[in-house]
PDB file of C-alpha atoms in Angstrom:
ATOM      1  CA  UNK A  23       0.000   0.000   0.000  1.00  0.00           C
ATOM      2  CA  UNK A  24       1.233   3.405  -0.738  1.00  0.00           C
ATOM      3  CA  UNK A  25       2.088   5.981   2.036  1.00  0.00           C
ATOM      4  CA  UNK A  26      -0.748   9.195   1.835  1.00  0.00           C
ATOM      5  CA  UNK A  27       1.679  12.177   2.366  1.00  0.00           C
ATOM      6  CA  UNK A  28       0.438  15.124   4.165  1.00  0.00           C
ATOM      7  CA  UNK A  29       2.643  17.882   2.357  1.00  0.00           C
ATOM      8  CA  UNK A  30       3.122  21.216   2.421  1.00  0.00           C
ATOM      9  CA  UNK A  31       5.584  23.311   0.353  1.00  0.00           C
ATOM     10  CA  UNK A  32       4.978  26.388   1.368  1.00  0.00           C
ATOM     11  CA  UNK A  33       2.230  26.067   4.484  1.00  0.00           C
ATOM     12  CA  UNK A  34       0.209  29.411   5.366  1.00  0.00           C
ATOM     13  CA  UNK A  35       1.536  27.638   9.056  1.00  0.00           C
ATOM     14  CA  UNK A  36       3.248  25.702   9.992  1.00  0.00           C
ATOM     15  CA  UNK A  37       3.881  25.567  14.045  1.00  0.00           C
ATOM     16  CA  UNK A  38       4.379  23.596  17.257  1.00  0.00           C
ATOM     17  CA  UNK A  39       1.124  24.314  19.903  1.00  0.00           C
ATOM     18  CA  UNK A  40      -0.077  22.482  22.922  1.00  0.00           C
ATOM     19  CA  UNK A  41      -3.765  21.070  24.095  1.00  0.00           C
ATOM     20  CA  UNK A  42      -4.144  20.823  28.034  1.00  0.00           C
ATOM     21  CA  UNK A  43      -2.086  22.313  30.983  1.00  0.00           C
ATOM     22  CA  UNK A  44       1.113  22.399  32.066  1.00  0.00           C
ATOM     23  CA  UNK A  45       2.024  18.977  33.492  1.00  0.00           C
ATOM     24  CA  UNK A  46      -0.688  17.053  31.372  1.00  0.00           C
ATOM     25  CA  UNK A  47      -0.287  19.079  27.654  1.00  0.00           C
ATOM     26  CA  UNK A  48      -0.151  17.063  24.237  1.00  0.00           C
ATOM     27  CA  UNK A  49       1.974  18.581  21.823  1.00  0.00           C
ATOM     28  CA  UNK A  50       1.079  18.766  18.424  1.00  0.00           C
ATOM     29  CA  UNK A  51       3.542  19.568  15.461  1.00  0.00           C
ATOM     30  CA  UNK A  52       0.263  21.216  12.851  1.00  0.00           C
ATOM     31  CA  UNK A  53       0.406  22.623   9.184  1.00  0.00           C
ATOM     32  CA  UNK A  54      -1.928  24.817   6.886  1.00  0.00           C
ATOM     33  CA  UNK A  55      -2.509  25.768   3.729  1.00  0.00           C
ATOM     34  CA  UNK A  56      -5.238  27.470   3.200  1.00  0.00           C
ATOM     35  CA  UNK A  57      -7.809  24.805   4.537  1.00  0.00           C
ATOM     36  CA  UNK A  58      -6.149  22.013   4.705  1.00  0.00           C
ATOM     37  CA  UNK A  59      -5.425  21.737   8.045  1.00  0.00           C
ATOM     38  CA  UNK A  60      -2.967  18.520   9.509  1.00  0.00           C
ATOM     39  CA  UNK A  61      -2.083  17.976  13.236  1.00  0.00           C
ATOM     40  CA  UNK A  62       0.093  15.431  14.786  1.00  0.00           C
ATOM     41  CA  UNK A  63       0.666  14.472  17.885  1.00  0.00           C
ATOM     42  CA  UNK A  64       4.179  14.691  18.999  1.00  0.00           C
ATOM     43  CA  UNK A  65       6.180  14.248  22.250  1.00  0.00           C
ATOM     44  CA  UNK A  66       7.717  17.226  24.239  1.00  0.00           C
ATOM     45  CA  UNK A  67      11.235  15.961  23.623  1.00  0.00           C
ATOM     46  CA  UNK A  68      10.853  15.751  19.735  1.00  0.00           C
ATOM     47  CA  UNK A  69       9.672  19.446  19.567  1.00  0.00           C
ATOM     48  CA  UNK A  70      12.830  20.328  21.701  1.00  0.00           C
ATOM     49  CA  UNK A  71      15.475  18.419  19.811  1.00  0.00           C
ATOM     50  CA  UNK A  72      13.476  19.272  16.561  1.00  0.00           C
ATOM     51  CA  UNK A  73      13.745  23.122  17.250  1.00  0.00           C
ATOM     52  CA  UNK A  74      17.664  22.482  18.293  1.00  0.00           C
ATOM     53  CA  UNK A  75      18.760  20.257  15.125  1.00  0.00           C
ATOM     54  CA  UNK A  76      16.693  22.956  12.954  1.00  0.00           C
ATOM     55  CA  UNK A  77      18.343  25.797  14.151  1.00  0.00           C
ATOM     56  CA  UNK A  78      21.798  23.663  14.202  1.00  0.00           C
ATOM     57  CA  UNK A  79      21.017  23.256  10.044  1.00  0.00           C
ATOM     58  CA  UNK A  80      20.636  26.948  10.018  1.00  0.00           C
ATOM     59  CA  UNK A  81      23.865  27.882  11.541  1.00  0.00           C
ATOM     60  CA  UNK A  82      25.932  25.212   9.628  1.00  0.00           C
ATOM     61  CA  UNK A  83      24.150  27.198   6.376  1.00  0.00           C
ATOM     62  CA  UNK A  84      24.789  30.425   7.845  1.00  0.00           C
ATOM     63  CA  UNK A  85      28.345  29.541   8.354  1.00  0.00           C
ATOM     64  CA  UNK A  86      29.224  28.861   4.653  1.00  0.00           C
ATOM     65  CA  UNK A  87      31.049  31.775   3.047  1.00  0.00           C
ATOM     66  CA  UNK A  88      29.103  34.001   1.749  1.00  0.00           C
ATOM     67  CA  UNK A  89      25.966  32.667   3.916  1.00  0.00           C
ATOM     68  CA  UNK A  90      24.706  32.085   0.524  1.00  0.00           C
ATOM     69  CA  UNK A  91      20.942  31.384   1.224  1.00  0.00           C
ATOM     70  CA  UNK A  92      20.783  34.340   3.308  1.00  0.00           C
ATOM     71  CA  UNK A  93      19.616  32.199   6.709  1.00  0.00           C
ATOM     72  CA  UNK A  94      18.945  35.050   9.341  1.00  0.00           C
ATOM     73  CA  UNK A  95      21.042  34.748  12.640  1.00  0.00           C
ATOM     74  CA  UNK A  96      17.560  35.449  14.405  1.00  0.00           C
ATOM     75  CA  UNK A  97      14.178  34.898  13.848  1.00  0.00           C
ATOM     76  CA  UNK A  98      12.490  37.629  11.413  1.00  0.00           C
ATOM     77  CA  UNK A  99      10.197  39.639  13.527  1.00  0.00           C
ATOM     78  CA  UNK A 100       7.515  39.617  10.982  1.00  0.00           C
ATOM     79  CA  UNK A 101       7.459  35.489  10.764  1.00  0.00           C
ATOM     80  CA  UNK A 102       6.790  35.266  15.223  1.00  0.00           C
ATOM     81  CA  UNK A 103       3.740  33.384  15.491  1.00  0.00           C
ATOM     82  CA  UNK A 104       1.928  33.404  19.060  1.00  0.00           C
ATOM     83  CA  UNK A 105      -1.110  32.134  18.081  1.00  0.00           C
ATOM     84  CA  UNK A 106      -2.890  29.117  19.604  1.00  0.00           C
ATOM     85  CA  UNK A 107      -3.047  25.986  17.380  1.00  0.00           C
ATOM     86  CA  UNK A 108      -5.868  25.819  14.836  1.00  0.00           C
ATOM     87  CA  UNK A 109      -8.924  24.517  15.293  1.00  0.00           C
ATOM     88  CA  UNK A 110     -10.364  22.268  15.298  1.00  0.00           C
ATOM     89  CA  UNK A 111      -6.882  20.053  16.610  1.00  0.00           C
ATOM     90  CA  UNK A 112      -7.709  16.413  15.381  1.00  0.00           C
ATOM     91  CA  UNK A 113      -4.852  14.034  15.770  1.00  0.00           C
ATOM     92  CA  UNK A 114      -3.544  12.890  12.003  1.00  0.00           C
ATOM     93  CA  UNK A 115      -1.210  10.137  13.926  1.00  0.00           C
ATOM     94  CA  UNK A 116       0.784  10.092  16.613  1.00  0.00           C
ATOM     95  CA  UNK A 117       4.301  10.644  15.490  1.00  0.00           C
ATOM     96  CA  UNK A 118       7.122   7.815  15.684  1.00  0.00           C
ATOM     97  CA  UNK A 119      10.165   9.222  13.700  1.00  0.00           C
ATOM     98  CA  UNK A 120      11.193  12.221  12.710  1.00  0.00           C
ATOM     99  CA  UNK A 121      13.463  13.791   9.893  1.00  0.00           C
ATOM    100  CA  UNK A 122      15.257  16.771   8.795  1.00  0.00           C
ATOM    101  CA  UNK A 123      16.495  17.683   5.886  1.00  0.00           C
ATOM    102  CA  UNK A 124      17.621  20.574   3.457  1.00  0.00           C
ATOM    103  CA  UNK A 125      16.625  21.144   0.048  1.00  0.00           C
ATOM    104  CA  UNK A 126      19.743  23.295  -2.137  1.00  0.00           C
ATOM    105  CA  UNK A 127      16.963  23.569  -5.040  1.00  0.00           C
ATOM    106  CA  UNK A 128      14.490  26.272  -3.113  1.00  0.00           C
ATOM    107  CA  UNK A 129      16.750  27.316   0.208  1.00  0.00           C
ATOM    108  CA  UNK A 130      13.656  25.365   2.453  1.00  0.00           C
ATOM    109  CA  UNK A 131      14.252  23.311   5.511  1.00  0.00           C
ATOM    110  CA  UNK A 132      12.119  19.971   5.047  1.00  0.00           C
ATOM    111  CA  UNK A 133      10.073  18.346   8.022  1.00  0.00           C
ATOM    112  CA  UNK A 134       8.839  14.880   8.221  1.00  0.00           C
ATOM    113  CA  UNK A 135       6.694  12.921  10.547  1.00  0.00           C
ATOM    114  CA  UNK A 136       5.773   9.590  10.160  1.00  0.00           C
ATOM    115  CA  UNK A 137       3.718   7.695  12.970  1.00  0.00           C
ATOM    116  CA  UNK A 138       4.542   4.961  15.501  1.00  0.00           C
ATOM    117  CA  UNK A 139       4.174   1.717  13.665  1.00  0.00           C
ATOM    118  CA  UNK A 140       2.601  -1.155  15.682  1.00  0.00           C
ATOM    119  CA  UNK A 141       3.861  -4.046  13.037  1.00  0.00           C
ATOM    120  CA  UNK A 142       5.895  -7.093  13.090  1.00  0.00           C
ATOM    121  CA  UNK A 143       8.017  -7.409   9.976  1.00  0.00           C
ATOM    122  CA  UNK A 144       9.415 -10.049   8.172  1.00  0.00           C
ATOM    123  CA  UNK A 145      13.147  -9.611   6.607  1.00  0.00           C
ATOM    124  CA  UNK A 146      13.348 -10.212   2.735  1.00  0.00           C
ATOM    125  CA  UNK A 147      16.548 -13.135   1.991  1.00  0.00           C
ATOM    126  CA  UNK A 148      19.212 -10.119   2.482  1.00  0.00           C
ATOM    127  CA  UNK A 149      17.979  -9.413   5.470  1.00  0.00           C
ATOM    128  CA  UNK A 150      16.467  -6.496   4.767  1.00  0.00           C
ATOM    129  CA  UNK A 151      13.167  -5.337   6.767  1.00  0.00           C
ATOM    130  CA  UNK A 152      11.126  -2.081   4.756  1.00  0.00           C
ATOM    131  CA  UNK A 153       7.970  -1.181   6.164  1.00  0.00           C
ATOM    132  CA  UNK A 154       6.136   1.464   4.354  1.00  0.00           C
ATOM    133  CA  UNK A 155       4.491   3.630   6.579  1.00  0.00           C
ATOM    134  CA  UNK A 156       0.514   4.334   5.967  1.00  0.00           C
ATOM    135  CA  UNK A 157       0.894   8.204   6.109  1.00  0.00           C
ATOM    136  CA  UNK A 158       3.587  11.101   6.424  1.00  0.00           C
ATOM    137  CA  UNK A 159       3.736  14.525   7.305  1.00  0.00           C
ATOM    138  CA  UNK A 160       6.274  17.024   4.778  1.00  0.00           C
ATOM    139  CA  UNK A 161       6.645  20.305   5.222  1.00  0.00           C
ATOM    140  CA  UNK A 162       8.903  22.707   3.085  1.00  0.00           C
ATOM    141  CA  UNK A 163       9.784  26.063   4.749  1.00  0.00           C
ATOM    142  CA  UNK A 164      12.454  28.558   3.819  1.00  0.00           C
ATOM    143  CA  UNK A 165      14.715  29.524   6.164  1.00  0.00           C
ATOM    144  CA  UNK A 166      13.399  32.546   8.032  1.00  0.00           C
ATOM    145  CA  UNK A 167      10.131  30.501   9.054  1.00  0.00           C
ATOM    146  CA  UNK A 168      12.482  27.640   9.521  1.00  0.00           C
ATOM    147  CA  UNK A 169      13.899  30.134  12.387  1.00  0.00           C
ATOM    148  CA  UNK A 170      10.713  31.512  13.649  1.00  0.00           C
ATOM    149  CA  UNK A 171       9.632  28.122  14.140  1.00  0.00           C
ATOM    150  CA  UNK A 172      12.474  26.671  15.960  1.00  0.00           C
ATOM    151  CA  UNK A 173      12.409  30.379  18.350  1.00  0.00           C
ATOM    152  CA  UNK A 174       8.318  29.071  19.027  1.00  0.00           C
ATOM    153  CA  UNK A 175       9.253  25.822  19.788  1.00  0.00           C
ATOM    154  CA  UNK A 176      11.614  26.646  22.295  1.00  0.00           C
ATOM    155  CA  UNK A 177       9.224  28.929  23.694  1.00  0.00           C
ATOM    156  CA  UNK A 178       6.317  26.514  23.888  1.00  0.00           C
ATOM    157  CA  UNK A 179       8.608  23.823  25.266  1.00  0.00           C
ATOM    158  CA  UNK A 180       9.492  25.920  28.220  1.00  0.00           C
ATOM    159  CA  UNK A 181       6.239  27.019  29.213  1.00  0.00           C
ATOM    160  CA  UNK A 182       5.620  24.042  30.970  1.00  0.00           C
ATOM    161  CA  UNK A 183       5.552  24.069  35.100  1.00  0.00           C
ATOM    162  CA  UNK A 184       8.738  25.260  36.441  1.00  0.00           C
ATOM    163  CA  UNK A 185      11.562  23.783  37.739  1.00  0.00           C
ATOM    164  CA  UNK A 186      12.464  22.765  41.395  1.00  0.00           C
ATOM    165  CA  UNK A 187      15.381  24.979  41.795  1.00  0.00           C
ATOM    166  CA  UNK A 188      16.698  22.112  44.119  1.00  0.00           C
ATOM    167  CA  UNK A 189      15.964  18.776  42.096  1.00  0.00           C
ATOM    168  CA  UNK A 190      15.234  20.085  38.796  1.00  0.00           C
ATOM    169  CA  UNK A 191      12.107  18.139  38.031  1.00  0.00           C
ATOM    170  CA  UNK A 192       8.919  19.968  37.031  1.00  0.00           C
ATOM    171  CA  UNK A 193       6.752  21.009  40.128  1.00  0.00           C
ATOM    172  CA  UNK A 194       3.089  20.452  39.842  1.00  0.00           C
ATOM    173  CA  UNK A 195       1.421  23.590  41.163  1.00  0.00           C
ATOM    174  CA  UNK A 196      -1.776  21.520  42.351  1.00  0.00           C
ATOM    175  CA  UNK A 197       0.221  19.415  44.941  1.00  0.00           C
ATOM    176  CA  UNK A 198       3.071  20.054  47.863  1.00  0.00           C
ATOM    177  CA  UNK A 199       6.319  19.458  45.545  1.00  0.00           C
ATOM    178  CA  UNK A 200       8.876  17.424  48.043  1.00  0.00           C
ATOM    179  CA  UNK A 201      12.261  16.425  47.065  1.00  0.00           C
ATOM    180  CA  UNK A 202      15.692  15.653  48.683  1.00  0.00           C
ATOM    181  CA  UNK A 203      18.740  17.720  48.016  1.00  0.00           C
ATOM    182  CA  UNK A 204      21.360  15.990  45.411  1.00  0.00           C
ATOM    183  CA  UNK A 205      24.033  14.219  46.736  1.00  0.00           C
ATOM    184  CA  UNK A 206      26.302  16.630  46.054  1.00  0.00           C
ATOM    185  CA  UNK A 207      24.680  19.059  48.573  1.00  0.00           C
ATOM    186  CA  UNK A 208      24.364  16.873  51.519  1.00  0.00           C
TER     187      UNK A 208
END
């Protein structure tokens, strides 16, 4: 069966937003063009280390002489984005994997998202296992949004309930937060 791919070349929006409260949000990487509208559920951790290998690709293109695709040290003030996410937020898939990758032909940063497969797989005579997944998510930015989006990211990533300045795990403002100093303070 072929994979359906969600894509977007050049999205109206293309974002990382949140459902829920701190300590019990779902994160959802989301796209749009004009009303086609695609949301999928991601974890916290894959928005962060998405966001840092994005803006890691930037630099790295910055850094070539010349900066030759014109990749903006900071993100464009006219590309922030502090809207909520779309509505209405119905979840695609759930996404498994990941990937990043540039495109030299039109200067755009591509996104992909594929979902957590649930399948067991039998390996062809070389050993070789492919599993096609059922859908993907692409998305083709250039790099200014790529910027803005990784500088949202970050921002909706830490937005979550603060830190114990002690312990450094999240504290949950609806309870008594409790925890031992580290060993190294005792």
């Amino acid at each position: 069966m072929a994979t359906i791919v969600h894509g977007f070349d050049w999205p109206d929006r293309f974002v990382v937003g949140t459902i829920g409260t701190p300590g019990s949000r779902t994160f959802f990487l989301q796209a749009r063009s004009g009303a086609d509208l695609v949301s999928v559920a991601v974890e916290k951790e894959q928005s962060a280390a998405l966001a840092d290998r994005i803006d890691e690709v930037l630099d790295e293109l910055m850094a070539e002489e010349g900066n030759p695709f014109s990749v903006p040290t900071v993100a464009p003030d006219g590309l922030a984005d502090h809207e909520p996410l779309d509505e209405p937020v119905a979840e695609q898939f759930r996404a498994g994997a990941m990937g990043l990758g540039w495109d030299p032909s039109t200067a755009q940063i591509v996104v992909e998202a594929f979902p957590v497969l649930d399948v067991e797989a039998e390996a062809d005579e070389d050993g070789v296992v492919e599993i096609d997944p059922p859908e993907a998510l692409v998305v083709r930015i250039p790099v200014g949004s790529a910027r803005a989006f990784a500088k949202r990211t970050r921002e909706v990533v830490s937005a979550g309930r603060p830190l114990c300045p002690l312990c450094q795990t999240p504290m949950d403002p609806s309870a008594d937060h409790v925890c031992e100093l580290p060993d190294e303070f005792r």
